[in-house]
Short mmCIF file of C-alpha atoms in Angstrom, two decimals:
data_model
loop_
_atom_site.label_atom_id
_atom_site.label_comp_id
_atom_site.label_asym_id
_atom_site.label_seq_id
_atom_site.Cartn_x
_atom_site.Cartn_y
_atom_site.Cartn_z
CA MET A 1 -36.45 -23.88 -87.44
CA ASN A 2 -36.30 -24.02 -91.21
CA PHE A 3 -32.86 -24.86 -93.18
CA ASP A 4 -31.57 -22.64 -95.69
CA GLU A 5 -29.21 -24.54 -97.75
CA ASN A 6 -27.59 -21.20 -99.17
CA GLU A 7 -27.18 -18.94 -95.77
CA PRO A 8 -23.81 -18.84 -95.09
CA GLN A 9 -23.74 -20.91 -91.59
CA SER A 10 -22.40 -17.60 -89.77
CA VAL A 11 -26.14 -16.63 -89.95
CA ARG A 12 -27.77 -20.26 -89.94
CA GLU A 13 -25.92 -20.25 -86.19
CA GLN A 14 -27.53 -16.62 -85.01
CA ARG A 15 -30.79 -17.40 -86.53
CA PHE A 16 -31.21 -20.82 -84.42
CA ALA A 17 -29.52 -19.35 -81.55
CA ALA A 18 -32.23 -16.53 -81.93
CA GLU A 19 -34.73 -19.12 -82.52
CA ARG A 20 -33.60 -21.01 -79.35
CA ALA A 21 -33.59 -18.24 -77.09
CA GLU A 22 -37.36 -17.24 -78.27
CA SER A 23 -38.52 -19.95 -77.83
CA ARG A 24 -36.88 -20.86 -73.80
CA ALA A 25 -38.24 -17.41 -73.22
CA ALA A 26 -41.56 -18.80 -74.34
CA ARG A 27 -41.12 -21.87 -72.14
CA LYS A 28 -40.36 -19.78 -68.66
CA ALA A 29 -42.87 -17.30 -69.46
CA ALA A 30 -45.76 -20.76 -69.48
CA SER A 31 -47.39 -21.64 -66.37
CA LEU A 32 -46.64 -25.39 -65.84
CA ASP A 33 -50.10 -27.69 -65.84
CA LEU A 34 -48.90 -30.03 -63.31
CA TRP A 35 -52.44 -31.18 -61.94
CA GLY A 36 -51.66 -34.76 -64.66
CA ALA A 37 -48.33 -35.01 -62.39
CA HIS A 38 -49.85 -34.99 -59.03
CA VAL A 39 -51.84 -37.89 -60.19
CA GLY A 40 -49.15 -39.62 -61.81
CA ALA A 41 -47.16 -39.17 -58.80
CA VAL A 42 -49.95 -40.91 -56.59
CA ILE A 43 -50.57 -43.51 -59.04
CA VAL A 44 -46.90 -44.24 -58.28
CA THR A 45 -47.29 -43.79 -54.90
CA ILE A 46 -50.04 -46.23 -54.35
CA ALA A 47 -48.24 -48.51 -56.52
CA VAL A 48 -44.13 -49.18 -54.77
CA VAL A 49 -46.76 -48.83 -51.50
CA LEU A 50 -48.78 -51.59 -52.24
CA LEU A 51 -45.77 -53.72 -54.01
CA GLY A 52 -44.11 -53.92 -50.70
CA TRP A 53 -47.44 -54.16 -48.57
CA TYR A 54 -47.49 -57.63 -50.69
CA GLY A 55 -44.34 -58.05 -51.96
CA LYS A 56 -40.60 -58.32 -51.04
CA LEU A 57 -38.97 -55.55 -50.28
CA VAL A 58 -37.03 -55.05 -53.52
CA ALA A 59 -39.95 -54.17 -55.97
CA PRO A 60 -40.07 -50.88 -54.67
CA GLY A 61 -36.81 -50.10 -54.78
CA ILE A 62 -36.68 -51.03 -58.12
CA VAL A 63 -39.81 -48.94 -59.02
CA GLY A 64 -38.98 -46.42 -57.19
CA GLY A 65 -35.22 -46.42 -58.50
CA ILE A 66 -36.68 -45.97 -61.82
CA PHE A 67 -39.02 -43.68 -60.84
CA MET A 68 -36.16 -41.08 -59.46
CA LEU A 69 -33.54 -42.25 -62.43
CA TRP A 70 -36.52 -40.75 -64.36
CA PHE A 71 -36.79 -37.32 -62.47
CA ALA A 72 -33.24 -36.92 -62.14
CA ALA A 73 -32.14 -37.50 -65.89
CA ALA A 74 -35.51 -34.77 -66.70
CA LEU A 75 -34.09 -32.84 -63.98
CA ALA A 76 -30.35 -32.47 -65.97
CA TRP A 77 -32.13 -31.83 -69.51
CA ALA A 78 -34.04 -29.03 -68.07
CA TYR A 79 -30.75 -27.52 -66.85
CA ALA A 80 -28.81 -27.78 -69.45
CA ASP A 81 -31.90 -26.49 -71.65
CA GLY A 82 -31.53 -22.98 -69.17
CA ASP A 83 -34.23 -23.69 -66.37
CA HIS A 84 -32.74 -23.24 -63.22
CA GLY A 85 -34.36 -23.43 -60.24
CA ARG A 86 -38.43 -23.86 -59.03
CA HIS A 87 -39.34 -23.73 -62.92
CA ALA A 88 -36.29 -27.19 -63.44
CA LEU A 89 -37.81 -28.85 -60.62
CA GLN A 90 -41.46 -28.27 -62.21
CA ARG A 91 -40.46 -29.50 -65.43
CA ALA A 92 -38.57 -32.50 -64.21
CA TYR A 93 -41.69 -33.47 -62.09
CA ASN A 94 -44.38 -32.58 -65.25
CA ILE A 95 -41.71 -34.84 -67.48
CA THR A 96 -42.02 -37.65 -65.11
CA PHE A 97 -44.90 -38.11 -63.50
CA GLY A 98 -47.15 -36.09 -66.83
CA TRP A 99 -48.28 -39.08 -67.43
CA GLY A 100 -51.27 -39.09 -65.47
CA ASP A 101 -53.07 -36.72 -67.77
CA GLY A 102 -53.44 -39.41 -70.16
CA VAL A 103 -55.22 -41.89 -67.18
#
């Protein structure tokens, strides 16, 4: 999104709306690579099981709750960004657990 201080506000808003629609269409058409998200979900699951096995039952609830809130916020963000249905769930899943790519 380029900014030109001399263009009228209405032209700028139309241009920004067109750029957002173009990027949204490209994002919806692209396939999501969920391999890293699956790795991240497995790591979190193992950590929650180990916390429940060796620790008190409060720790898995806290860790699980944090990831549940993180997923809910990511889903709200994807929904507000114009994604709906399965693609919104996949984006939220990838946002929440996609850090598994770096492991």
